[in-house]
Short mmCIF file of C-alpha atoms in Angstrom, two decimals:
data_model
loop_
_atom_site.label_atom_id
_atom_site.label_comp_id
_atom_site.label_asym_id
_atom_site.label_seq_id
_atom_site.Cartn_x
_atom_site.Cartn_y
_atom_site.Cartn_z
CA MET A 1 -27.94 -6.36 -19.79
CA ILE A 2 -29.63 -8.79 -17.17
CA PRO A 3 -28.90 -12.16 -16.80
CA ALA A 4 -30.78 -15.66 -16.81
CA ALA A 5 -32.20 -16.96 -13.65
CA PHE A 6 -29.38 -19.34 -11.52
CA GLU A 7 -29.30 -20.52 -8.41
CA TYR A 8 -26.48 -20.05 -6.44
CA HIS A 9 -24.26 -21.84 -3.80
CA ARG A 10 -21.82 -20.33 -1.89
CA PRO A 11 -19.80 -22.59 -0.31
CA VAL A 12 -17.13 -22.97 2.75
CA ASP A 13 -14.75 -26.05 1.33
CA VAL A 14 -13.54 -26.88 -1.80
CA THR A 15 -15.26 -30.74 -0.59
CA SER A 16 -18.34 -29.09 -1.21
CA ALA A 17 -17.41 -27.09 -3.87
CA ALA A 18 -16.82 -30.11 -5.86
CA SER A 19 -19.81 -32.28 -4.87
CA LEU A 20 -21.78 -29.54 -6.12
CA LEU A 21 -20.12 -29.51 -8.79
CA ARG A 22 -19.95 -33.01 -9.61
CA ARG A 23 -23.75 -33.51 -8.64
CA LEU A 24 -24.99 -30.50 -10.36
CA GLY A 25 -22.44 -31.50 -13.79
CA ASP A 26 -22.44 -29.10 -16.88
CA GLU A 27 -25.36 -26.83 -15.63
CA ALA A 28 -22.16 -25.39 -12.88
CA ARG A 29 -19.70 -23.64 -13.58
CA VAL A 30 -17.56 -21.56 -10.07
CA LEU A 31 -18.00 -17.70 -10.23
CA ALA A 32 -13.61 -17.08 -8.66
CA GLY A 33 -13.67 -12.50 -9.43
CA GLY A 34 -16.83 -13.00 -12.04
CA HIS A 35 -15.60 -9.90 -14.26
CA SER A 36 -15.49 -12.90 -17.18
CA LEU A 37 -17.53 -14.67 -16.49
CA ILE A 38 -20.59 -12.21 -15.34
CA PRO A 39 -20.22 -9.60 -18.56
CA MET A 40 -21.16 -13.30 -20.32
CA MET A 41 -23.74 -14.61 -18.25
CA LYS A 42 -25.10 -10.49 -18.46
CA LEU A 43 -24.74 -11.41 -22.98
CA ARG A 44 -26.56 -14.44 -22.41
CA MET A 45 -23.31 -15.83 -23.63
CA ALA A 46 -23.08 -18.05 -21.56
CA ALA A 47 -25.52 -20.22 -19.50
CA ILE A 48 -25.27 -21.10 -15.88
CA GLU A 49 -28.69 -22.96 -14.61
CA HIS A 50 -26.15 -23.27 -11.61
CA LEU A 51 -23.01 -20.86 -9.87
CA ILE A 52 -20.53 -21.88 -7.33
CA ASP A 53 -19.30 -18.61 -5.39
CA LEU A 54 -15.72 -19.32 -4.33
CA GLN A 55 -15.80 -16.76 -2.20
CA ASP A 56 -16.03 -18.17 0.86
CA ILE A 57 -13.12 -20.73 0.77
CA ASP A 58 -9.78 -20.15 2.78
CA ALA A 59 -8.12 -22.22 1.12
CA LEU A 60 -8.00 -21.33 -2.02
CA LYS A 61 -6.66 -17.50 -0.40
CA GLY A 62 -3.32 -16.62 0.38
CA ILE A 63 0.45 -16.42 -1.22
CA SER A 64 3.03 -19.17 0.57
CA ILE A 65 6.80 -18.60 0.02
CA ASP A 66 8.70 -21.64 0.84
CA GLY A 67 12.58 -20.67 -0.32
CA ASP A 68 11.32 -20.63 -4.13
CA THR A 69 8.83 -23.08 -3.85
CA VAL A 70 5.89 -20.36 -4.67
CA THR A 71 2.02 -21.37 -4.39
CA ILE A 72 -0.79 -18.58 -4.96
CA GLY A 73 -4.14 -19.46 -3.93
CA ALA A 74 -6.43 -19.59 -6.57
CA MET A 75 -8.98 -16.73 -4.58
CA VAL A 76 -5.59 -14.29 -4.84
CA THR A 77 -7.03 -11.50 -6.49
CA GLN A 78 -4.56 -8.96 -8.94
CA ALA A 79 -4.94 -6.50 -6.48
CA GLU A 80 -3.55 -9.54 -3.63
CA LEU A 81 -0.75 -9.62 -6.10
CA ILE A 82 0.38 -6.63 -6.35
CA ALA A 83 0.56 -5.20 -2.30
CA HIS A 84 1.88 -8.84 -1.47
CA GLU A 85 5.95 -7.30 -0.64
CA GLY A 86 7.04 -10.87 -0.04
CA LEU A 87 6.32 -12.22 -3.45
CA ALA A 88 7.28 -8.43 -5.34
CA LYS A 89 10.91 -10.02 -3.20
CA VAL A 90 10.60 -13.80 -5.10
CA ALA A 91 8.72 -12.74 -8.48
CA PRO A 92 8.15 -9.47 -8.89
CA ILE A 93 6.62 -10.18 -13.45
CA LEU A 94 3.79 -11.00 -11.03
CA ARG A 95 3.31 -7.54 -10.04
CA GLU A 96 4.62 -6.00 -12.51
CA ALA A 97 2.22 -7.95 -14.97
CA ALA A 98 -0.42 -7.65 -12.33
CA LEU A 99 -0.35 -3.85 -13.15
CA GLN A 100 -1.19 -4.02 -16.64
CA ILE A 101 -4.39 -6.26 -16.74
CA ALA A 102 -7.97 -4.10 -16.44
CA ASP A 103 -8.38 -1.57 -14.02
CA PRO A 104 -8.29 -0.81 -10.46
CA GLN A 105 -11.59 -1.56 -9.71
CA VAL A 106 -11.39 -4.90 -12.06
CA ARG A 107 -8.55 -6.26 -10.18
CA TYR A 108 -9.47 -5.96 -6.97
CA MET A 109 -12.15 -8.35 -7.88
CA GLY A 110 -10.33 -9.96 -10.50
CA THR A 111 -8.29 -13.31 -9.47
CA LEU A 112 -5.26 -15.36 -10.69
CA GLY A 113 -7.25 -18.62 -10.47
CA GLY A 114 -9.94 -17.41 -13.11
CA ASN A 115 -7.72 -15.57 -15.24
CA VAL A 116 -5.59 -19.09 -15.46
CA ALA A 117 -8.64 -21.44 -15.89
CA ASN A 118 -11.46 -19.32 -18.24
CA GLY A 119 -8.77 -20.70 -21.02
CA ASP A 120 -9.06 -16.45 -22.60
CA PRO A 121 -6.18 -16.32 -25.18
CA GLY A 122 -6.58 -12.36 -23.90
CA ASN A 123 -5.91 -13.30 -20.64
CA ASP A 124 -2.42 -12.08 -19.15
CA MET A 125 -1.59 -14.76 -16.60
CA PRO A 126 -2.22 -17.98 -18.73
CA GLY A 127 0.89 -16.80 -21.00
CA LEU A 128 3.23 -16.11 -17.92
CA MET A 129 2.37 -18.62 -16.68
CA GLN A 130 4.15 -20.14 -19.49
CA ALA A 131 7.24 -18.39 -19.43
CA LEU A 132 6.82 -19.00 -15.82
CA GLY A 133 7.01 -24.02 -16.22
CA ALA A 134 4.43 -22.76 -13.77
CA ALA A 135 1.67 -26.14 -12.23
CA PHE A 136 -1.15 -25.57 -12.03
CA LEU A 137 -3.49 -27.44 -8.97
CA LEU A 138 -6.41 -29.75 -9.86
CA THR A 139 -8.84 -30.48 -7.53
CA GLY A 140 -12.17 -33.19 -8.75
CA PRO A 141 -13.99 -36.17 -7.06
CA ASP A 142 -11.02 -38.42 -7.59
CA GLY A 143 -8.61 -36.72 -6.04
CA ALA A 144 -5.92 -33.87 -6.45
CA ARG A 145 -3.40 -33.42 -9.74
CA GLU A 146 -1.22 -30.95 -11.12
CA VAL A 147 -1.03 -29.94 -14.84
CA ALA A 148 2.28 -28.24 -15.73
CA ALA A 149 0.69 -24.71 -17.24
CA ARG A 150 2.76 -25.64 -20.15
CA ASP A 151 0.21 -28.81 -21.07
CA PHE A 152 -3.03 -26.80 -20.02
CA TYR A 153 -4.14 -24.89 -22.52
CA GLU A 154 -5.65 -26.66 -25.67
CA ALA A 155 -8.10 -24.12 -27.81
CA ALA A 156 -9.43 -21.27 -26.59
CA TYR A 157 -11.00 -21.98 -23.68
CA MET A 158 -10.49 -25.04 -24.01
CA THR A 159 -8.29 -27.17 -21.12
CA ALA A 160 -6.98 -29.68 -19.76
CA ARG A 161 -9.59 -29.34 -16.33
CA GLU A 162 -12.41 -31.92 -16.51
CA GLU A 163 -15.89 -30.77 -16.33
CA ASP A 164 -15.93 -31.51 -12.25
CA GLU A 165 -12.32 -30.22 -11.68
CA ILE A 166 -11.54 -26.92 -10.20
CA LEU A 167 -7.99 -24.89 -9.54
CA THR A 168 -7.60 -24.51 -6.40
CA ALA A 169 -3.81 -22.85 -6.19
CA VAL A 170 -0.72 -22.26 -9.10
CA ARG A 171 2.78 -22.93 -8.16
CA PHE A 172 5.82 -21.90 -10.09
CA THR A 173 9.04 -21.75 -8.53
CA ALA A 174 10.51 -18.16 -8.12
CA PRO A 175 12.50 -17.39 -11.62
CA PRO A 176 16.41 -15.95 -10.81
CA GLY A 177 17.74 -13.15 -12.90
CA GLY A 178 16.18 -10.40 -14.40
CA TYR A 179 12.57 -9.92 -15.58
CA ALA A 180 9.39 -8.31 -17.70
CA TYR A 181 6.03 -8.90 -18.67
CA GLU A 182 5.85 -6.27 -21.56
CA LYS A 183 2.35 -5.42 -22.63
CA GLN A 184 0.54 -3.68 -25.90
CA LYS A 185 -2.56 -2.49 -24.81
CA ARG A 186 -5.55 0.62 -27.15
CA LYS A 187 -6.69 1.22 -23.59
CA ILE A 188 -7.77 0.90 -20.26
CA GLY A 189 -9.23 -2.39 -19.51
CA ASP A 190 -8.45 -3.41 -23.18
CA TYR A 191 -6.94 -6.76 -23.45
CA ALA A 192 -3.33 -6.92 -24.96
CA THR A 193 -2.72 -6.36 -29.04
CA ALA A 194 0.48 -8.18 -27.50
CA ALA A 195 2.10 -9.15 -24.27
CA ALA A 196 5.46 -10.92 -24.08
CA ALA A 197 6.82 -12.78 -20.33
CA VAL A 198 10.48 -12.89 -20.80
CA LEU A 199 12.84 -14.45 -18.41
CA ILE A 200 17.05 -13.81 -18.53
CA GLY A 201 19.34 -15.29 -16.57
CA LYS A 202 23.51 -13.75 -16.40
CA GLU A 203 26.35 -15.64 -16.26
CA GLY A 204 29.70 -13.54 -17.31
CA GLY A 205 28.01 -10.94 -19.59
CA ARG A 206 25.92 -13.86 -21.18
CA VAL A 207 22.26 -15.27 -21.26
CA ALA A 208 22.76 -18.81 -19.29
CA HIS A 209 19.40 -19.45 -19.60
CA ALA A 210 16.03 -17.68 -20.81
CA SER A 211 12.40 -17.95 -20.56
CA VAL A 212 9.80 -15.92 -23.80
CA ALA A 213 6.04 -16.12 -23.04
CA MET A 214 3.38 -14.23 -25.71
CA THR A 215 -0.10 -13.11 -24.90
CA ASN A 216 -2.98 -12.44 -27.15
CA LEU A 217 -1.17 -13.48 -30.38
CA SER A 218 -2.47 -17.45 -30.85
CA ASP A 219 -5.28 -19.49 -29.53
CA THR A 220 -3.64 -20.02 -26.45
CA PRO A 221 -0.50 -19.05 -24.76
CA VAL A 222 2.64 -19.05 -26.71
CA TRP A 223 5.43 -20.15 -25.24
CA SER A 224 8.68 -20.07 -27.58
CA PRO A 225 11.84 -23.12 -26.54
CA ALA A 226 12.97 -20.70 -29.92
CA ALA A 227 13.71 -18.31 -28.90
CA ALA A 228 15.32 -18.45 -25.68
CA LYS A 229 17.09 -20.59 -27.64
CA ALA A 230 18.32 -18.10 -29.62
CA LEU A 231 19.41 -16.29 -26.69
CA THR A 232 21.42 -18.88 -24.61
CA GLY A 233 25.48 -18.43 -24.24
CA THR A 234 25.10 -14.97 -26.67
CA ASP A 235 25.28 -11.59 -24.97
CA CYS A 236 21.71 -10.40 -25.52
CA GLY A 237 23.17 -7.81 -28.11
CA PRO A 238 20.83 -6.87 -31.18
CA GLU A 239 21.50 -9.48 -32.99
CA ALA A 240 20.94 -11.81 -30.72
CA ILE A 241 17.40 -10.14 -29.34
CA ARG A 242 16.27 -10.36 -33.62
CA ALA A 243 17.09 -13.63 -34.24
CA ALA A 244 15.14 -14.40 -30.59
CA THR A 245 12.68 -11.76 -31.65
CA GLU A 246 12.31 -13.76 -35.10
CA ALA A 247 12.24 -16.79 -33.54
CA ALA A 248 9.51 -15.98 -31.47
CA LEU A 249 7.78 -14.29 -34.09
CA ALA A 250 7.38 -17.88 -35.67
CA ASP A 251 5.72 -19.25 -32.83
CA ILE A 252 2.70 -17.00 -33.13
CA ASP A 253 -0.12 -17.15 -35.33
CA PRO A 254 -2.17 -14.17 -34.20
CA THR A 255 -5.97 -13.50 -35.74
CA GLU A 256 -7.24 -11.10 -37.10
CA ASP A 257 -10.41 -8.69 -35.61
CA ASN A 258 -11.32 -5.53 -34.41
CA ARG A 259 -7.60 -4.88 -32.77
CA GLY A 260 -5.99 -4.97 -36.38
CA PRO A 261 -4.89 -7.41 -39.08
CA VAL A 262 -1.99 -10.24 -38.72
CA ALA A 263 0.29 -8.34 -40.33
CA PHE A 264 -0.08 -5.34 -37.58
CA LYS A 265 -0.29 -7.76 -34.40
CA ARG A 266 2.99 -9.15 -36.03
CA HIS A 267 4.26 -6.28 -36.25
CA VAL A 268 3.24 -4.79 -32.98
CA ALA A 269 4.34 -8.38 -31.50
CA GLY A 270 7.83 -7.90 -32.79
CA ILE A 271 8.20 -4.99 -31.22
CA ILE A 272 6.89 -5.61 -27.60
CA ILE A 273 9.06 -9.07 -27.67
CA THR A 274 12.56 -6.89 -28.58
CA ARG A 275 11.03 -4.59 -25.24
CA ALA A 276 10.63 -7.04 -23.48
CA ILE A 277 13.93 -8.96 -24.18
CA GLN A 278 16.39 -5.75 -23.46
CA ARG A 279 14.22 -5.25 -20.29
CA ALA A 280 14.39 -8.63 -18.80
CA TRP A 281 18.30 -7.53 -19.90
CA SER A 282 18.65 -4.52 -18.21
CA ARG A 283 17.70 -6.48 -14.48
CA ALA A 284 19.50 -9.92 -14.85
CA MET B 1 -36.68 -18.65 -9.39
CA THR B 2 -35.98 -18.63 -5.31
CA LYS B 3 -35.85 -15.47 -4.25
CA MET B 4 -32.24 -15.00 -1.51
CA HIS B 5 -32.90 -13.48 1.45
CA ILE B 6 -29.67 -10.91 1.35
CA LYS B 7 -28.26 -9.16 4.59
CA LEU B 8 -26.10 -6.02 3.37
CA THR B 9 -24.35 -2.75 5.46
CA VAL B 10 -25.09 -0.09 3.81
CA ASN B 11 -23.25 3.19 4.64
CA GLY B 12 -23.45 1.96 8.16
CA LYS B 13 -27.15 0.71 8.25
CA ALA B 14 -28.09 -2.61 8.68
CA GLU B 15 -30.56 -3.58 5.56
CA GLU B 16 -32.59 -7.55 4.22
CA LEU B 17 -34.28 -7.76 1.80
CA LEU B 18 -35.69 -10.52 -1.07
CA ALA B 19 -33.59 -10.90 -4.45
CA GLU B 20 -33.00 -13.11 -7.52
CA PRO B 21 -29.53 -14.87 -7.70
CA ARG B 22 -28.88 -12.94 -10.75
CA GLU B 23 -30.13 -9.63 -9.21
CA LEU B 24 -26.72 -6.91 -9.51
CA LEU B 25 -26.01 -5.16 -6.82
CA ILE B 26 -25.68 -1.36 -9.24
CA HIS B 27 -29.77 -2.45 -9.65
CA VAL B 28 -30.21 -4.12 -5.57
CA LEU B 29 -28.75 0.29 -4.37
CA ARG B 30 -30.41 2.48 -6.94
CA GLU B 31 -34.19 -0.20 -7.11
CA ARG B 32 -34.67 -2.01 -2.96
CA LEU B 33 -32.60 1.02 -1.82
CA ASN B 34 -34.07 3.91 -3.48
CA LEU B 35 -29.85 4.94 -3.23
CA THR B 36 -29.95 6.52 -7.05
CA GLY B 37 -26.27 7.61 -6.16
CA ALA B 38 -24.21 5.26 -8.34
CA HIS B 39 -24.47 4.66 -11.52
CA ILE B 40 -25.65 2.29 -14.31
CA GLY B 41 -23.32 4.14 -17.32
CA CYS B 42 -22.46 1.66 -19.63
CA GLU B 43 -23.33 -1.68 -18.03
CA THR B 44 -20.24 -3.39 -19.47
CA SER B 45 -17.64 -3.07 -16.28
CA HIS B 46 -15.88 -0.24 -18.44
CA CYS B 47 -16.87 2.74 -17.42
CA GLY B 48 -16.92 2.66 -13.30
CA ALA B 49 -20.20 4.99 -12.90
CA CYS B 50 -21.83 2.28 -10.69
CA THR B 51 -18.98 2.26 -8.12
CA VAL B 52 -19.43 1.93 -4.96
CA GLU B 53 -16.81 0.12 -1.76
CA MET B 54 -17.24 -3.45 -1.36
CA ASN B 55 -15.20 -4.51 1.62
CA GLY B 56 -13.19 -1.89 1.66
CA LYS B 57 -12.32 -2.49 -2.05
CA SER B 58 -14.48 -0.40 -4.66
CA VAL B 59 -16.15 -2.71 -7.30
CA LYS B 60 -18.50 -2.17 -10.38
CA SER B 61 -21.99 -2.95 -9.03
CA CYS B 62 -22.68 -3.94 -11.90
CA THR B 63 -20.47 -6.87 -12.52
CA VAL B 64 -21.54 -7.86 -9.19
CA PHE B 65 -24.11 -9.99 -8.32
CA ALA B 66 -26.15 -9.27 -5.67
CA ALA B 67 -26.05 -12.48 -4.18
CA GLN B 68 -22.08 -12.21 -4.22
CA ALA B 69 -22.44 -9.42 -1.68
CA ASN B 70 -23.99 -11.27 0.03
CA GLY B 71 -23.11 -10.72 3.90
CA ALA B 72 -20.73 -7.29 2.65
CA GLU B 73 -20.83 -3.86 3.74
CA ILE B 74 -20.62 -1.18 1.04
CA THR B 75 -20.34 2.78 1.08
CA THR B 76 -21.86 4.49 -2.01
CA ILE B 77 -21.61 7.54 -2.59
CA GLU B 78 -24.86 9.65 -0.26
CA GLY B 79 -22.23 7.65 2.79
CA LEU B 80 -19.14 9.96 2.15
CA GLY B 81 -21.28 13.50 2.63
CA SER B 82 -24.44 15.03 2.58
CA PRO B 83 -25.64 18.02 0.71
CA ASP B 84 -25.30 19.92 3.18
CA ALA B 85 -22.15 19.07 4.83
CA LEU B 86 -20.61 17.91 1.71
CA HIS B 87 -16.95 15.12 1.92
CA VAL B 88 -13.75 16.96 1.03
CA LEU B 89 -13.60 15.61 -2.86
CA GLN B 90 -17.71 16.62 -2.88
CA ARG B 91 -16.33 20.09 -2.27
CA SER B 92 -12.82 20.05 -4.25
CA PHE B 93 -14.85 18.59 -7.10
CA ARG B 94 -17.32 21.70 -6.83
CA GLU B 95 -14.34 24.19 -6.16
CA HIS B 96 -11.83 22.88 -9.45
CA HIS B 97 -13.90 21.92 -11.26
CA GLY B 98 -14.25 18.30 -11.24
CA LEU B 99 -17.25 17.67 -13.11
CA GLN B 100 -19.47 19.22 -15.83
CA CYS B 101 -22.69 16.61 -15.82
CA GLY B 102 -21.90 15.13 -13.48
CA PHE B 103 -23.51 11.65 -14.41
CA CYS B 104 -19.18 10.37 -13.88
CA THR B 105 -19.01 12.08 -10.05
CA PRO B 106 -20.62 9.41 -7.91
CA GLY B 107 -18.60 6.79 -9.56
CA MET B 108 -15.05 8.83 -9.54
CA ILE B 109 -15.15 10.57 -6.01
CA THR B 110 -15.79 6.66 -3.99
CA ARG B 111 -13.48 5.85 -6.26
CA ALA B 112 -10.51 8.84 -5.03
CA HIS B 113 -11.91 7.97 -1.63
CA ARG B 114 -10.24 4.29 -1.70
CA LEU B 115 -7.72 5.55 -3.50
CA LEU B 116 -7.05 8.92 -0.48
CA GLN B 117 -7.41 5.59 1.81
CA GLU B 118 -4.65 3.79 0.47
CA ASN B 119 -2.41 6.26 -0.89
CA PRO B 120 -2.73 10.02 1.03
CA ALA B 121 -0.05 11.17 -1.21
CA PRO B 122 -0.42 10.22 -4.33
CA THR B 123 1.43 11.77 -7.19
CA GLU B 124 -1.08 13.14 -10.99
CA ASP B 125 0.65 10.01 -12.18
CA GLU B 126 -0.75 7.65 -8.56
CA VAL B 127 -4.21 9.42 -9.31
CA ARG B 128 -3.83 8.73 -12.57
CA PHE B 129 -3.08 5.27 -12.87
CA GLY B 130 -5.48 5.05 -9.47
CA MET B 131 -8.42 6.09 -11.70
CA ALA B 132 -7.84 4.74 -14.73
CA GLY B 133 -10.78 2.29 -14.38
CA ASN B 134 -13.32 5.77 -14.40
CA LEU B 135 -14.40 7.00 -17.73
CA CYS B 136 -15.97 10.83 -18.32
CA ARG B 137 -16.57 12.15 -21.68
CA CYS B 138 -17.02 16.25 -20.48
CA THR B 139 -13.66 17.26 -17.91
CA GLY B 140 -10.90 15.28 -20.37
CA TYR B 141 -10.09 14.50 -17.15
CA GLN B 142 -7.28 17.41 -16.08
CA ASN B 143 -9.38 19.15 -13.11
CA ILE B 144 -10.62 15.59 -11.75
CA VAL B 145 -7.12 15.50 -11.54
CA LYS B 146 -6.54 18.57 -9.75
CA SER B 147 -9.73 17.97 -6.84
CA ILE B 148 -8.05 14.74 -6.10
CA LEU B 149 -5.19 16.36 -5.56
CA ALA B 150 -6.34 19.05 -3.65
CA ALA B 151 -7.92 16.82 -1.94
CA ALA B 152 -5.45 14.13 -0.66
CA SER B 153 -3.58 17.85 0.94
CA GLU B 154 -6.40 19.45 2.47
CA ILE B 155 -6.82 16.39 3.84
CA ASN B 156 -3.43 15.41 5.15
CA ALA B 157 -2.90 19.25 6.17
CA ALA B 158 -5.96 18.77 8.82
CA GLN B 159 -4.11 15.54 10.12
CA GLU B 160 -0.86 17.71 10.54
CA ALA B 161 -2.55 20.02 12.48
CA ALA B 162 -5.04 18.11 14.57
CA GLU B 163 -0.76 15.86 15.19
#
């Protein structure tokens, strides 16, 4: 499988990359780790005249932790997320989720920026970013702007990023309390049949705050404030978890595909959400 | 389409060639450099038969453009051992029956090599998790895991003896 021909560019800073993107218009795409884009190009489902490889842009690399503010460069790979001890201390859910993505070889190449910017409902990080209430930093011809992860996803592969913008970093506040990223997949390398990200804060034996989000159960990642509301103030017992799971299931809209019919996906989603809440609570 | 001038260091040797940007690293290795150890299996980033090491990472060379690899250091199975002087992993795969048809073996060994660089004394679970990007349709994996664990013990024993 050989992709169609393209011109290759490897700029060394964001400004050059952004001006290339503006000049070349919709014939150009940026390349991060390439593990979503290259397979699509090989299948000739993506026709790209100009590929702008971001690998030499140092400003897109690195993880910075300033108090409880975490900023992760778009070109940080899943393997780097997993290996970063500082990140594991303040936001261990990143490592837990990244370890469930694809396989080791893909994690060496696949980046956080590519994972969140691609808009594939099967990608795990967008769901997690809903739970965290993260912000995405975008740079375009008119400068930089920030878009809330919860406002970013419009439909499958459709996001708030403009054609001439580059997603440069992800920023969030380190979440206090318990966490879990729970995922069911058919096999290594597959996307989730269902996955859930849950964050829970505990005070005096009760849920002080919660955030619940899901992956691959709609054409965008799903954040469920109703599920969080069903948990808040409770002892996170079986009754509360059942109510929260039901609330979360009311927010999803899965479609039938090779991972199963809708009824099966709803069944799996219910189990995954319940497990994620239980595990997050046990760590709160 | 314009060809690009690409420089690589492959198994310690500097290589220069002209390639179209769309050429994949696996094709450059096999067809330009005649390094046919890394295999083309699924061509869809799943099977790991094309695994090589690039700048200290295990990568599936069917999912890397040669252009991306420009300037990189690459290690292939040919760089790990030779028929007269097998790498300890190669010897271990032979001794512990870690292969049958052998198609996945170059990718398995190249990946296992990187895994042991990062985790010199892995548990069985860690080996299985770390090798999850390489598929084998013959062995059922049991003897592959055994081969890697045995190679790790051998490397560690040799290092202890040297200290």
